[in-house]
Amino acid sequence: MTRSTPLPPPFDERFGGRAFTADQARAAGVGRGRLRGRDLGHPHHGIYVTEASDDLLDRCAALSVALGPQHWFSHLTAARLWSIPVPQRYAPIEPLHVLTVGGRVPVRHHHVIGRSTSDDPDRRVHAGLRVIGPLATWCHLATRGATEPRMLLGRDALVTAGDYLTTKRRLSTGSTLPPLATAADLARAVDARSGRGTRALRQALVLIRPGAQSPRETLLRLRIVDAGLPEPAVQLPVMTAVGVLHSDLGYERQRLLIEYQGDEHRTSRSRWRSDLTRVQLFQDAGYDVMLVGADDLVPDPSALLARIARALARENAR
């Protein structure tokens, strides 16, 4: 098998492991034939990488070499970069969204959705990339085509994203990071907007509750409310024998707690053991505990909602 000609040392030192443009390659003495080598990736027109990758950060970094200071990653791409949860229906290698700020011509690149705006949205440097800020990103998600052409994010997705933005983020080390925004921040962002997406944002805003630890917890709360049942508290504090623990959802007066169990609660023995202890502590504190899994919630939560209604009725009758 024929090996590719090594890149010139000066070129390797400048661009090794990173993205570069065809113009940069030619300036370093690399010809067109070498750029067609199998060892080089070609993620966008006129852009090459020495290490091809499908990772979002790598793809954004590769495109960045062809972008100017007026170009910012936005919409679905910005949501991904901020780790804002969005529905999982999108393709693994989805187009990158880039917003041109200042009313200039949108970016035109293969596998890129370009837009332009005369507005002045919040902008940040995040993970070494120019990214629209989390508040403006949340607002952008309510516009048509924010995630894919002709698609709109629904109320549930906007509330889920808002819950995430206003909740402290837990790290694997056990420490927490402050929320990316407050509910008041979101309200001000919506008040400052008009036109496309504003109505959807207002509908979502009144349902956002800081504290939800997963998208499914948010969805569970929304389904309970949609069914006409009383809204449960999020992260209800409960005094137990080992101190204050917080239930995913709960009704203090009815002494009823609802715990959502994701698949990791089943696959991790330590998590399973911790869950058993947690439920026992809640029960010893005088609470009934209802465990809920994904199959209870999706696609049809009617049986679960009936269980919750019966449990509330029993507690109210005591």
PDB file of C-alpha atoms in Angstrom:
ATOM      1  CA  MET A   1       0.000   0.000   0.000  1.00  0.00           C
ATOM      2  CA  THR A   2       1.449   3.400  -1.005  1.00  0.00           C
ATOM      3  CA  ARG A   3       1.997   5.791   1.875  1.00  0.00           C
ATOM      4  CA  SER A   4       1.056   9.444   1.575  1.00  0.00           C
ATOM      5  CA  THR A   5       3.918  11.896   1.274  1.00  0.00           C
ATOM      6  CA  PRO A   6       4.596  13.446   4.708  1.00  0.00           C
ATOM      7  CA  LEU A   7       3.528  17.046   5.057  1.00  0.00           C
ATOM      8  CA  PRO A   8       6.428  19.540   5.039  1.00  0.00           C
ATOM      9  CA  PRO A   9       7.865  20.076   8.563  1.00  0.00           C
ATOM     10  CA  PRO A  10       6.967  23.774   8.733  1.00  0.00           C
ATOM     11  CA  PHE A  11       3.436  22.883   7.665  1.00  0.00           C
ATOM     12  CA  ASP A  12       3.213  20.045  10.193  1.00  0.00           C
ATOM     13  CA  GLU A  13       4.330  22.328  13.016  1.00  0.00           C
ATOM     14  CA  ARG A  14       1.742  24.958  12.131  1.00  0.00           C
ATOM     15  CA  PHE A  15      -1.246  22.785  11.363  1.00  0.00           C
ATOM     16  CA  GLY A  16      -0.533  19.270  12.656  1.00  0.00           C
ATOM     17  CA  GLY A  17      -3.696  17.757  14.159  1.00  0.00           C
ATOM     18  CA  ARG A  18      -5.758  20.828  13.296  1.00  0.00           C
ATOM     19  CA  ALA A  19      -7.770  22.251  10.451  1.00  0.00           C
ATOM     20  CA  PHE A  20      -6.366  24.399   7.675  1.00  0.00           C
ATOM     21  CA  THR A  21      -7.547  26.000   4.462  1.00  0.00           C
ATOM     22  CA  ALA A  22      -6.435  25.252   0.936  1.00  0.00           C
ATOM     23  CA  ASP A  23      -4.828  28.708   0.773  1.00  0.00           C
ATOM     24  CA  GLN A  24      -2.797  27.984   3.919  1.00  0.00           C
ATOM     25  CA  ALA A  25      -1.720  24.652   2.470  1.00  0.00           C
ATOM     26  CA  ARG A  26      -0.568  26.207  -0.796  1.00  0.00           C
ATOM     27  CA  ALA A  27       1.351  28.894   1.124  1.00  0.00           C
ATOM     28  CA  ALA A  28       3.144  26.084   2.990  1.00  0.00           C
ATOM     29  CA  GLY A  29       4.108  24.401  -0.270  1.00  0.00           C
ATOM     30  CA  VAL A  30       1.497  21.631  -0.302  1.00  0.00           C
ATOM     31  CA  GLY A  31       0.082  20.894  -3.747  1.00  0.00           C
ATOM     32  CA  ARG A  32      -3.430  19.933  -4.769  1.00  0.00           C
ATOM     33  CA  GLY A  33      -2.459  16.308  -5.275  1.00  0.00           C
ATOM     34  CA  ARG A  34      -1.279  15.993  -1.682  1.00  0.00           C
ATOM     35  CA  LEU A  35      -4.532  17.526  -0.438  1.00  0.00           C
ATOM     36  CA  ARG A  36      -6.373  14.646  -2.098  1.00  0.00           C
ATOM     37  CA  GLY A  37      -4.478  12.151   0.076  1.00  0.00           C
ATOM     38  CA  ARG A  38      -6.581   9.640   1.994  1.00  0.00           C
ATOM     39  CA  ASP A  39      -4.950  10.635   5.283  1.00  0.00           C
ATOM     40  CA  LEU A  40      -6.501  14.117   5.110  1.00  0.00           C
ATOM     41  CA  GLY A  41     -10.116  14.836   5.907  1.00  0.00           C
ATOM     42  CA  HIS A  42     -12.158  17.327   3.894  1.00  0.00           C
ATOM     43  CA  PRO A  43     -15.116  18.329   6.109  1.00  0.00           C
ATOM     44  CA  HIS A  44     -16.014  21.525   4.212  1.00  0.00           C
ATOM     45  CA  HIS A  45     -15.208  23.125   0.879  1.00  0.00           C
ATOM     46  CA  GLY A  46     -11.675  24.513   0.997  1.00  0.00           C
ATOM     47  CA  ILE A  47     -11.023  23.108   4.496  1.00  0.00           C
ATOM     48  CA  TYR A  48      -8.836  20.139   5.378  1.00  0.00           C
ATOM     49  CA  VAL A  49      -7.956  18.344   8.606  1.00  0.00           C
ATOM     50  CA  THR A  50      -5.041  16.083   9.451  1.00  0.00           C
ATOM     51  CA  GLU A  51      -7.265  14.070  11.786  1.00  0.00           C
ATOM     52  CA  ALA A  52     -10.826  13.504  10.563  1.00  0.00           C
ATOM     53  CA  SER A  53     -13.446  13.463  13.314  1.00  0.00           C
ATOM     54  CA  ASP A  54     -17.225  13.418  13.694  1.00  0.00           C
ATOM     55  CA  ASP A  55     -16.973  15.061  17.124  1.00  0.00           C
ATOM     56  CA  LEU A  56     -18.966  18.301  17.261  1.00  0.00           C
ATOM     57  CA  LEU A  57     -16.142  20.341  18.788  1.00  0.00           C
ATOM     58  CA  ASP A  58     -13.732  19.126  16.117  1.00  0.00           C
ATOM     59  CA  ARG A  59     -16.194  19.855  13.321  1.00  0.00           C
ATOM     60  CA  CYS A  60     -16.806  23.374  14.632  1.00  0.00           C
ATOM     61  CA  ALA A  61     -13.077  23.974  15.055  1.00  0.00           C
ATOM     62  CA  ALA A  62     -12.478  22.837  11.476  1.00  0.00           C
ATOM     63  CA  LEU A  63     -15.094  25.197  10.081  1.00  0.00           C
ATOM     64  CA  SER A  64     -13.805  28.057  12.245  1.00  0.00           C
ATOM     65  CA  VAL A  65     -10.649  28.422  10.155  1.00  0.00           C
ATOM     66  CA  ALA A  66     -12.828  29.691   7.291  1.00  0.00           C
ATOM     67  CA  LEU A  67     -15.019  31.958   9.455  1.00  0.00           C
ATOM     68  CA  GLY A  68     -14.551  35.597  10.373  1.00  0.00           C
ATOM     69  CA  PRO A  69     -15.138  37.477  13.643  1.00  0.00           C
ATOM     70  CA  GLN A  70     -18.733  38.190  12.576  1.00  0.00           C
ATOM     71  CA  HIS A  71     -19.595  34.478  12.439  1.00  0.00           C
ATOM     72  CA  TRP A  72     -20.954  32.669  15.502  1.00  0.00           C
ATOM     73  CA  PHE A  73     -22.211  29.131  16.023  1.00  0.00           C
ATOM     74  CA  SER A  74     -25.927  29.321  16.763  1.00  0.00           C
ATOM     75  CA  HIS A  75     -29.287  27.570  17.048  1.00  0.00           C
ATOM     76  CA  LEU A  76     -29.008  23.761  17.352  1.00  0.00           C
ATOM     77  CA  THR A  77     -25.199  23.812  17.173  1.00  0.00           C
ATOM     78  CA  ALA A  78     -24.987  26.360  19.981  1.00  0.00           C
ATOM     79  CA  ALA A  79     -27.450  24.311  22.027  1.00  0.00           C
ATOM     80  CA  ARG A  80     -25.240  21.246  21.616  1.00  0.00           C
ATOM     81  CA  LEU A  81     -22.130  23.223  22.577  1.00  0.00           C
ATOM     82  CA  TRP A  82     -23.844  24.529  25.727  1.00  0.00           C
ATOM     83  CA  SER A  83     -25.119  20.968  26.449  1.00  0.00           C
ATOM     84  CA  ILE A  84     -28.706  22.216  26.315  1.00  0.00           C
ATOM     85  CA  PRO A  85     -30.923  19.124  25.882  1.00  0.00           C
ATOM     86  CA  VAL A  86     -32.788  18.950  22.583  1.00  0.00           C
ATOM     87  CA  PRO A  87     -34.888  16.107  21.118  1.00  0.00           C
ATOM     88  CA  GLN A  88     -32.892  13.118  19.926  1.00  0.00           C
ATOM     89  CA  ARG A  89     -34.491  12.832  16.492  1.00  0.00           C
ATOM     90  CA  TYR A  90     -31.681  14.623  14.703  1.00  0.00           C
ATOM     91  CA  ALA A  91     -28.978  12.880  12.669  1.00  0.00           C
ATOM     92  CA  PRO A  92     -25.631  12.209  14.385  1.00  0.00           C
ATOM     93  CA  ILE A  93     -23.823  14.301  11.765  1.00  0.00           C
ATOM     94  CA  GLU A  94     -26.221  17.206  11.439  1.00  0.00           C
ATOM     95  CA  PRO A  95     -25.482  20.500   9.650  1.00  0.00           C
ATOM     96  CA  LEU A  96     -23.651  23.167  11.620  1.00  0.00           C
ATOM     97  CA  HIS A  97     -25.620  26.355  12.269  1.00  0.00           C
ATOM     98  CA  VAL A  98     -23.733  29.640  11.871  1.00  0.00           C
ATOM     99  CA  LEU A  99     -25.142  33.131  12.448  1.00  0.00           C
ATOM    100  CA  THR A 100     -23.580  36.157  10.765  1.00  0.00           C
ATOM    101  CA  VAL A 101     -24.005  39.115  13.132  1.00  0.00           C
ATOM    102  CA  GLY A 102     -24.239  42.571  11.607  1.00  0.00           C
ATOM    103  CA  GLY A 103     -26.571  41.944   8.686  1.00  0.00           C
ATOM    104  CA  ARG A 104     -23.917  40.582   6.363  1.00  0.00           C
ATOM    105  CA  VAL A 105     -24.313  37.737   3.885  1.00  0.00           C
ATOM    106  CA  PRO A 106     -24.936  34.328   5.552  1.00  0.00           C
ATOM    107  CA  VAL A 107     -22.213  31.693   5.475  1.00  0.00           C
ATOM    108  CA  ARG A 108     -22.422  29.385   2.451  1.00  0.00           C
ATOM    109  CA  HIS A 109     -20.708  26.068   3.035  1.00  0.00           C
ATOM    110  CA  HIS A 110     -21.569  22.440   2.423  1.00  0.00           C
ATOM    111  CA  HIS A 111     -23.355  20.949   5.456  1.00  0.00           C
ATOM    112  CA  VAL A 112     -23.768  24.390   7.050  1.00  0.00           C
ATOM    113  CA  ILE A 113     -27.009  26.283   7.691  1.00  0.00           C
ATOM    114  CA  GLY A 114     -26.118  29.968   7.494  1.00  0.00           C
ATOM    115  CA  ARG A 115     -28.217  32.882   8.711  1.00  0.00           C
ATOM    116  CA  SER A 116     -27.648  36.589   9.222  1.00  0.00           C
ATOM    117  CA  THR A 117     -29.072  39.086  11.694  1.00  0.00           C
ATOM    118  CA  SER A 118     -28.954  42.812  12.278  1.00  0.00           C
ATOM    119  CA  ASP A 119     -29.631  42.185  15.988  1.00  0.00           C
ATOM    120  CA  ASP A 120     -26.894  42.193  18.616  1.00  0.00           C
ATOM    121  CA  PRO A 121     -27.338  38.868  20.482  1.00  0.00           C
ATOM    122  CA  ASP A 122     -25.221  37.878  23.468  1.00  0.00           C
ATOM    123  CA  ARG A 123     -22.048  36.202  22.237  1.00  0.00           C
ATOM    124  CA  ARG A 124     -19.430  34.189  24.109  1.00  0.00           C
ATOM    125  CA  VAL A 125     -16.177  32.355  23.519  1.00  0.00           C
ATOM    126  CA  HIS A 126     -16.955  28.854  24.776  1.00  0.00           C
ATOM    127  CA  ALA A 127     -14.683  25.814  24.437  1.00  0.00           C
ATOM    128  CA  GLY A 128     -12.452  27.961  22.252  1.00  0.00           C
ATOM    129  CA  LEU A 129     -15.281  28.669  19.780  1.00  0.00           C
ATOM    130  CA  ARG A 130     -17.367  31.742  19.019  1.00  0.00           C
ATOM    131  CA  VAL A 131     -20.851  30.771  20.197  1.00  0.00           C
ATOM    132  CA  ILE A 132     -24.138  32.625  20.628  1.00  0.00           C
ATOM    133  CA  GLY A 133     -24.856  32.888  24.380  1.00  0.00           C
ATOM    134  CA  PRO A 134     -27.236  30.477  26.131  1.00  0.00           C
ATOM    135  CA  LEU A 135     -30.099  32.964  26.549  1.00  0.00           C
ATOM    136  CA  ALA A 136     -30.146  33.972  22.893  1.00  0.00           C
ATOM    137  CA  THR A 137     -29.726  30.319  21.904  1.00  0.00           C
ATOM    138  CA  TRP A 138     -32.845  29.371  23.873  1.00  0.00           C
ATOM    139  CA  CYS A 139     -34.775  32.118  22.091  1.00  0.00           C
ATOM    140  CA  HIS A 140     -33.445  31.004  18.705  1.00  0.00           C
ATOM    141  CA  LEU A 141     -34.649  27.449  19.347  1.00  0.00           C
ATOM    142  CA  ALA A 142     -38.238  28.708  19.129  1.00  0.00           C
ATOM    143  CA  THR A 143     -37.820  29.844  15.510  1.00  0.00           C
ATOM    144  CA  ARG A 144     -38.601  27.743  12.464  1.00  0.00           C
ATOM    145  CA  GLY A 145     -35.600  25.877  11.139  1.00  0.00           C
ATOM    146  CA  ALA A 146     -33.620  26.320  14.365  1.00  0.00           C
ATOM    147  CA  THR A 147     -32.896  22.613  14.434  1.00  0.00           C
ATOM    148  CA  GLU A 148     -33.619  21.459  10.906  1.00  0.00           C
ATOM    149  CA  PRO A 149     -35.410  22.979   7.893  1.00  0.00           C
ATOM    150  CA  ARG A 150     -39.120  23.705   8.440  1.00  0.00           C
ATOM    151  CA  MET A 151     -39.044  22.172  11.939  1.00  0.00           C
ATOM    152  CA  LEU A 152     -40.171  23.927  15.108  1.00  0.00           C
ATOM    153  CA  LEU A 153     -39.266  22.851  18.623  1.00  0.00           C
ATOM    154  CA  GLY A 154     -42.442  22.255  20.611  1.00  0.00           C
ATOM    155  CA  ARG A 155     -43.395  23.492  24.042  1.00  0.00           C
ATOM    156  CA  ASP A 156     -42.011  20.449  25.844  1.00  0.00           C
ATOM    157  CA  ALA A 157     -38.566  20.875  24.285  1.00  0.00           C
ATOM    158  CA  LEU A 158     -38.446  24.601  25.062  1.00  0.00           C
ATOM    159  CA  VAL A 159     -39.442  23.974  28.688  1.00  0.00           C
ATOM    160  CA  THR A 160     -36.855  21.194  28.977  1.00  0.00           C
ATOM    161  CA  ALA A 161     -34.162  23.525  27.652  1.00  0.00           C
ATOM    162  CA  GLY A 162     -35.291  26.269  30.039  1.00  0.00           C
ATOM    163  CA  ASP A 163     -35.238  23.902  33.015  1.00  0.00           C
ATOM    164  CA  TYR A 164     -31.666  22.958  32.133  1.00  0.00           C
ATOM    165  CA  LEU A 165     -30.513  26.562  31.772  1.00  0.00           C
ATOM    166  CA  THR A 166     -31.892  27.545  35.185  1.00  0.00           C
ATOM    167  CA  THR A 167     -30.608  24.501  37.096  1.00  0.00           C
ATOM    168  CA  LYS A 168     -27.239  24.029  38.779  1.00  0.00           C
ATOM    169  CA  ARG A 169     -25.160  21.536  36.815  1.00  0.00           C
ATOM    170  CA  ARG A 170     -23.750  18.581  38.694  1.00  0.00           C
ATOM    171  CA  LEU A 171     -20.249  17.422  37.798  1.00  0.00           C
ATOM    172  CA  SER A 172     -18.959  13.862  38.042  1.00  0.00           C
ATOM    173  CA  THR A 173     -16.726  15.056  40.890  1.00  0.00           C
ATOM    174  CA  GLY A 174     -19.810  15.844  42.972  1.00  0.00           C
ATOM    175  CA  SER A 175     -19.392  19.612  42.748  1.00  0.00           C
ATOM    176  CA  THR A 176     -21.838  21.886  40.960  1.00  0.00           C
ATOM    177  CA  LEU A 177     -21.655  24.747  38.497  1.00  0.00           C
ATOM    178  CA  PRO A 178     -24.015  27.722  38.712  1.00  0.00           C
ATOM    179  CA  PRO A 179     -26.943  27.780  36.292  1.00  0.00           C
ATOM    180  CA  LEU A 180     -26.365  29.338  32.888  1.00  0.00           C
ATOM    181  CA  ALA A 181     -29.353  31.631  33.466  1.00  0.00           C
ATOM    182  CA  THR A 182     -32.089  32.470  35.939  1.00  0.00           C
ATOM    183  CA  ALA A 183     -35.816  32.430  35.329  1.00  0.00           C
ATOM    184  CA  ALA A 184     -35.693  36.239  35.489  1.00  0.00           C
ATOM    185  CA  ASP A 185     -33.003  36.235  32.782  1.00  0.00           C
ATOM    186  CA  LEU A 186     -35.239  34.151  30.527  1.00  0.00           C
ATOM    187  CA  ALA A 187     -38.201  36.447  31.178  1.00  0.00           C
ATOM    188  CA  ARG A 188     -36.164  39.527  30.267  1.00  0.00           C
ATOM    189  CA  ALA A 189     -34.899  37.826  27.110  1.00  0.00           C
ATOM    190  CA  VAL A 190     -38.466  37.048  26.031  1.00  0.00           C
ATOM    191  CA  ASP A 191     -39.698  40.564  26.871  1.00  0.00           C
ATOM    192  CA  ALA A 192     -36.969  42.000  24.660  1.00  0.00           C
ATOM    193  CA  ARG A 193     -38.142  39.965  21.665  1.00  0.00           C
ATOM    194  CA  SER A 194     -40.951  40.320  19.190  1.00  0.00           C
ATOM    195  CA  GLY A 195     -41.947  38.429  16.099  1.00  0.00           C
ATOM    196  CA  ARG A 196     -41.144  34.830  15.295  1.00  0.00           C
ATOM    197  CA  GLY A 197     -41.087  32.403  18.196  1.00  0.00           C
ATOM    198  CA  THR A 198     -42.090  34.903  20.876  1.00  0.00           C
ATOM    199  CA  ARG A 199     -45.479  33.321  21.558  1.00  0.00           C
ATOM    200  CA  ALA A 200     -43.944  29.852  21.951  1.00  0.00           C
ATOM    201  CA  LEU A 201     -41.314  31.244  24.326  1.00  0.00           C
ATOM    202  CA  ARG A 202     -43.963  32.905  26.500  1.00  0.00           C
ATOM    203  CA  GLN A 203     -45.941  29.664  26.681  1.00  0.00           C
ATOM    204  CA  ALA A 204     -42.821  27.782  27.739  1.00  0.00           C
ATOM    205  CA  LEU A 205     -41.620  30.432  30.175  1.00  0.00           C
ATOM    206  CA  VAL A 206     -44.504  30.022  32.629  1.00  0.00           C
ATOM    207  CA  LEU A 207     -43.798  26.276  32.886  1.00  0.00           C
ATOM    208  CA  ILE A 208     -40.044  26.424  33.534  1.00  0.00           C
ATOM    209  CA  ARG A 209     -39.007  25.222  36.994  1.00  0.00           C
ATOM    210  CA  PRO A 210     -35.360  25.295  38.110  1.00  0.00           C
ATOM    211  CA  GLY A 211     -34.066  22.079  39.620  1.00  0.00           C
ATOM    212  CA  ALA A 212     -35.056  19.344  37.168  1.00  0.00           C
ATOM    213  CA  GLN A 213     -32.153  16.905  36.871  1.00  0.00           C
ATOM    214  CA  SER A 214     -33.075  15.328  33.530  1.00  0.00           C
ATOM    215  CA  PRO A 215     -35.285  15.973  30.488  1.00  0.00           C
ATOM    216  CA  ARG A 216     -37.513  13.045  31.455  1.00  0.00           C
ATOM    217  CA  GLU A 217     -38.186  14.597  34.871  1.00  0.00           C
ATOM    218  CA  THR A 218     -39.353  17.736  33.094  1.00  0.00           C
ATOM    219  CA  LEU A 219     -41.519  15.704  30.710  1.00  0.00           C
ATOM    220  CA  LEU A 220     -43.047  13.803  33.631  1.00  0.00           C
ATOM    221  CA  ARG A 221     -43.987  17.050  35.378  1.00  0.00           C
ATOM    222  CA  LEU A 222     -45.510  18.464  32.201  1.00  0.00           C
ATOM    223  CA  ARG A 223     -47.607  15.349  31.614  1.00  0.00           C
ATOM    224  CA  ILE A 224     -48.926  15.548  35.180  1.00  0.00           C
ATOM    225  CA  VAL A 225     -49.895  19.195  34.705  1.00  0.00           C
ATOM    226  CA  ASP A 226     -51.416  18.547  31.268  1.00  0.00           C
ATOM    227  CA  ALA A 227     -53.627  15.870  32.830  1.00  0.00           C
ATOM    228  CA  GLY A 228     -55.144  18.473  35.145  1.00  0.00           C
ATOM    229  CA  LEU A 229     -53.476  17.084  38.266  1.00  0.00           C
ATOM    230  CA  PRO A 230     -51.873  19.362  40.857  1.00  0.00           C
ATOM    231  CA  GLU A 231     -48.359  20.391  39.885  1.00  0.00           C
ATOM    232  CA  PRO A 232     -45.734  18.599  41.988  1.00  0.00           C
ATOM    233  CA  ALA A 233     -42.817  20.446  43.530  1.00  0.00           C
ATOM    234  CA  VAL A 234     -39.433  19.959  41.867  1.00  0.00           C
ATOM    235  CA  GLN A 235     -36.636  18.676  44.120  1.00  0.00           C
ATOM    236  CA  LEU A 236     -38.916  18.604  47.169  1.00  0.00           C
ATOM    237  CA  PRO A 237     -36.768  18.692  50.350  1.00  0.00           C
ATOM    238  CA  VAL A 238     -37.470  15.838  52.768  1.00  0.00           C
ATOM    239  CA  MET A 239     -35.940  15.539  56.241  1.00  0.00           C
ATOM    240  CA  THR A 240     -34.722  11.957  56.669  1.00  0.00           C
ATOM    241  CA  ALA A 241     -32.631  10.073  59.202  1.00  0.00           C
ATOM    242  CA  VAL A 242     -29.451  11.095  57.345  1.00  0.00           C
ATOM    243  CA  GLY A 243     -30.419  14.706  56.699  1.00  0.00           C
ATOM    244  CA  VAL A 244     -32.301  16.503  53.950  1.00  0.00           C
ATOM    245  CA  LEU A 245     -32.768  14.588  50.690  1.00  0.00           C
ATOM    246  CA  HIS A 246     -34.514  15.971  47.623  1.00  0.00           C
ATOM    247  CA  SER A 247     -37.128  13.980  45.738  1.00  0.00           C
ATOM    248  CA  ASP A 248     -37.386  14.400  41.964  1.00  0.00           C
ATOM    249  CA  LEU A 249     -41.025  15.447  42.262  1.00  0.00           C
ATOM    250  CA  GLY A 250     -43.295  15.503  45.270  1.00  0.00           C
ATOM    251  CA  TYR A 251     -46.447  16.599  47.040  1.00  0.00           C
ATOM    252  CA  GLU A 252     -45.660  17.777  50.554  1.00  0.00           C
ATOM    253  CA  ARG A 253     -49.228  17.911  51.890  1.00  0.00           C
ATOM    254  CA  GLN A 254     -50.163  14.505  50.476  1.00  0.00           C
ATOM    255  CA  ARG A 255     -46.811  12.985  51.565  1.00  0.00           C
ATOM    256  CA  LEU A 256     -46.328  11.530  48.079  1.00  0.00           C
ATOM    257  CA  LEU A 257     -42.983  11.448  46.261  1.00  0.00           C
ATOM    258  CA  ILE A 258     -42.334  10.548  42.611  1.00  0.00           C
ATOM    259  CA  GLU A 259     -38.884   9.303  41.598  1.00  0.00           C
ATOM    260  CA  TYR A 260     -37.908   8.946  37.937  1.00  0.00           C
ATOM    261  CA  GLN A 261     -35.634   5.962  37.305  1.00  0.00           C
ATOM    262  CA  GLY A 262     -33.545   6.190  34.140  1.00  0.00           C
ATOM    263  CA  ASP A 263     -31.783   3.164  32.698  1.00  0.00           C
ATOM    264  CA  GLU A 264     -28.584   3.962  34.598  1.00  0.00           C
ATOM    265  CA  HIS A 265     -30.491   3.216  37.805  1.00  0.00           C
ATOM    266  CA  ARG A 266     -30.799  -0.363  36.529  1.00  0.00           C
ATOM    267  CA  THR A 267     -27.406  -0.928  34.930  1.00  0.00           C
ATOM    268  CA  SER A 268     -25.266   0.441  37.765  1.00  0.00           C
ATOM    269  CA  ARG A 269     -25.225  -1.760  40.857  1.00  0.00           C
ATOM    270  CA  SER A 270     -24.017   1.069  43.082  1.00  0.00           C
ATOM    271  CA  ARG A 271     -26.760   3.362  41.762  1.00  0.00           C
ATOM    272  CA  TRP A 272     -29.351   0.617  42.288  1.00  0.00           C
ATOM    273  CA  ARG A 273     -28.197   0.107  45.880  1.00  0.00           C
ATOM    274  CA  SER A 274     -28.211   3.854  46.506  1.00  0.00           C
ATOM    275  CA  ASP A 275     -31.754   4.092  45.131  1.00  0.00           C
ATOM    276  CA  LEU A 276     -32.980   1.364  47.491  1.00  0.00           C
ATOM    277  CA  THR A 277     -31.509   3.186  50.464  1.00  0.00           C
ATOM    278  CA  ARG A 278     -32.958   6.484  49.277  1.00  0.00           C
ATOM    279  CA  VAL A 279     -36.479   5.037  48.936  1.00  0.00           C
ATOM    280  CA  GLN A 280     -36.256   3.429  52.377  1.00  0.00           C
ATOM    281  CA  LEU A 281     -35.210   6.736  53.935  1.00  0.00           C
ATOM    282  CA  PHE A 282     -38.150   8.507  52.296  1.00  0.00           C
ATOM    283  CA  GLN A 283     -40.544   5.812  53.500  1.00  0.00           C
ATOM    284  CA  ASP A 284     -39.152   5.919  57.035  1.00  0.00           C
ATOM    285  CA  ALA A 285     -39.782   9.678  56.977  1.00  0.00           C
ATOM    286  CA  GLY A 286     -43.478   8.967  56.378  1.00  0.00           C
ATOM    287  CA  TYR A 287     -43.770   9.372  52.614  1.00  0.00           C
ATOM    288  CA  ASP A 288     -45.222   7.104  49.960  1.00  0.00           C
ATOM    289  CA  VAL A 289     -42.801   6.716  47.043  1.00  0.00           C
ATOM    290  CA  MET A 290     -43.832   6.061  43.436  1.00  0.00           C
ATOM    291  CA  LEU A 291     -41.102   4.860  41.069  1.00  0.00           C
ATOM    292  CA  VAL A 292     -41.468   5.772  37.389  1.00  0.00           C
ATOM    293  CA  GLY A 293     -39.537   4.418  34.391  1.00  0.00           C
ATOM    294  CA  ALA A 294     -39.315   5.429  30.751  1.00  0.00           C
ATOM    295  CA  ASP A 295     -41.947   2.889  29.662  1.00  0.00           C
ATOM    296  CA  ASP A 296     -44.440   4.445  32.087  1.00  0.00           C
ATOM    297  CA  LEU A 297     -44.003   7.842  30.485  1.00  0.00           C
ATOM    298  CA  VAL A 298     -43.500   7.179  26.766  1.00  0.00           C
ATOM    299  CA  PRO A 299     -45.375   6.730  24.527  1.00  0.00           C
ATOM    300  CA  ASP A 300     -48.591   6.610  26.582  1.00  0.00           C
ATOM    301  CA  PRO A 301     -48.554   7.928  30.166  1.00  0.00           C
ATOM    302  CA  SER A 302     -52.288   7.441  30.795  1.00  0.00           C
ATOM    303  CA  ALA A 303     -51.866   4.462  33.146  1.00  0.00           C
ATOM    304  CA  LEU A 304     -49.187   6.309  35.119  1.00  0.00           C
ATOM    305  CA  LEU A 305     -51.314   9.435  35.403  1.00  0.00           C
ATOM    306  CA  ALA A 306     -54.229   7.346  36.667  1.00  0.00           C
ATOM    307  CA  ARG A 307     -51.924   5.846  39.339  1.00  0.00           C
ATOM    308  CA  ILE A 308     -50.848   9.310  40.443  1.00  0.00           C
ATOM    309  CA  ALA A 309     -54.464  10.505  40.561  1.00  0.00           C
ATOM    310  CA  ARG A 310     -55.471   7.523  42.714  1.00  0.00           C
ATOM    311  CA  ALA A 311     -52.519   8.037  45.045  1.00  0.00           C
ATOM    312  CA  LEU A 312     -53.373  11.710  45.505  1.00  0.00           C
ATOM    313  CA  ALA A 313     -57.017  10.853  46.154  1.00  0.00           C
ATOM    314  CA  ARG A 314     -56.019   8.302  48.823  1.00  0.00           C
ATOM    315  CA  GLU A 315     -53.740  10.767  50.564  1.00  0.00           C
ATOM    316  CA  ASN A 316     -56.348  13.537  50.426  1.00  0.00           C
ATOM    317  CA  ALA A 317     -58.917  11.191  51.987  1.00  0.00           C
ATOM    318  CA  ARG A 318     -56.774  10.486  55.052  1.00  0.00           C
TER     319      ARG A 318
END
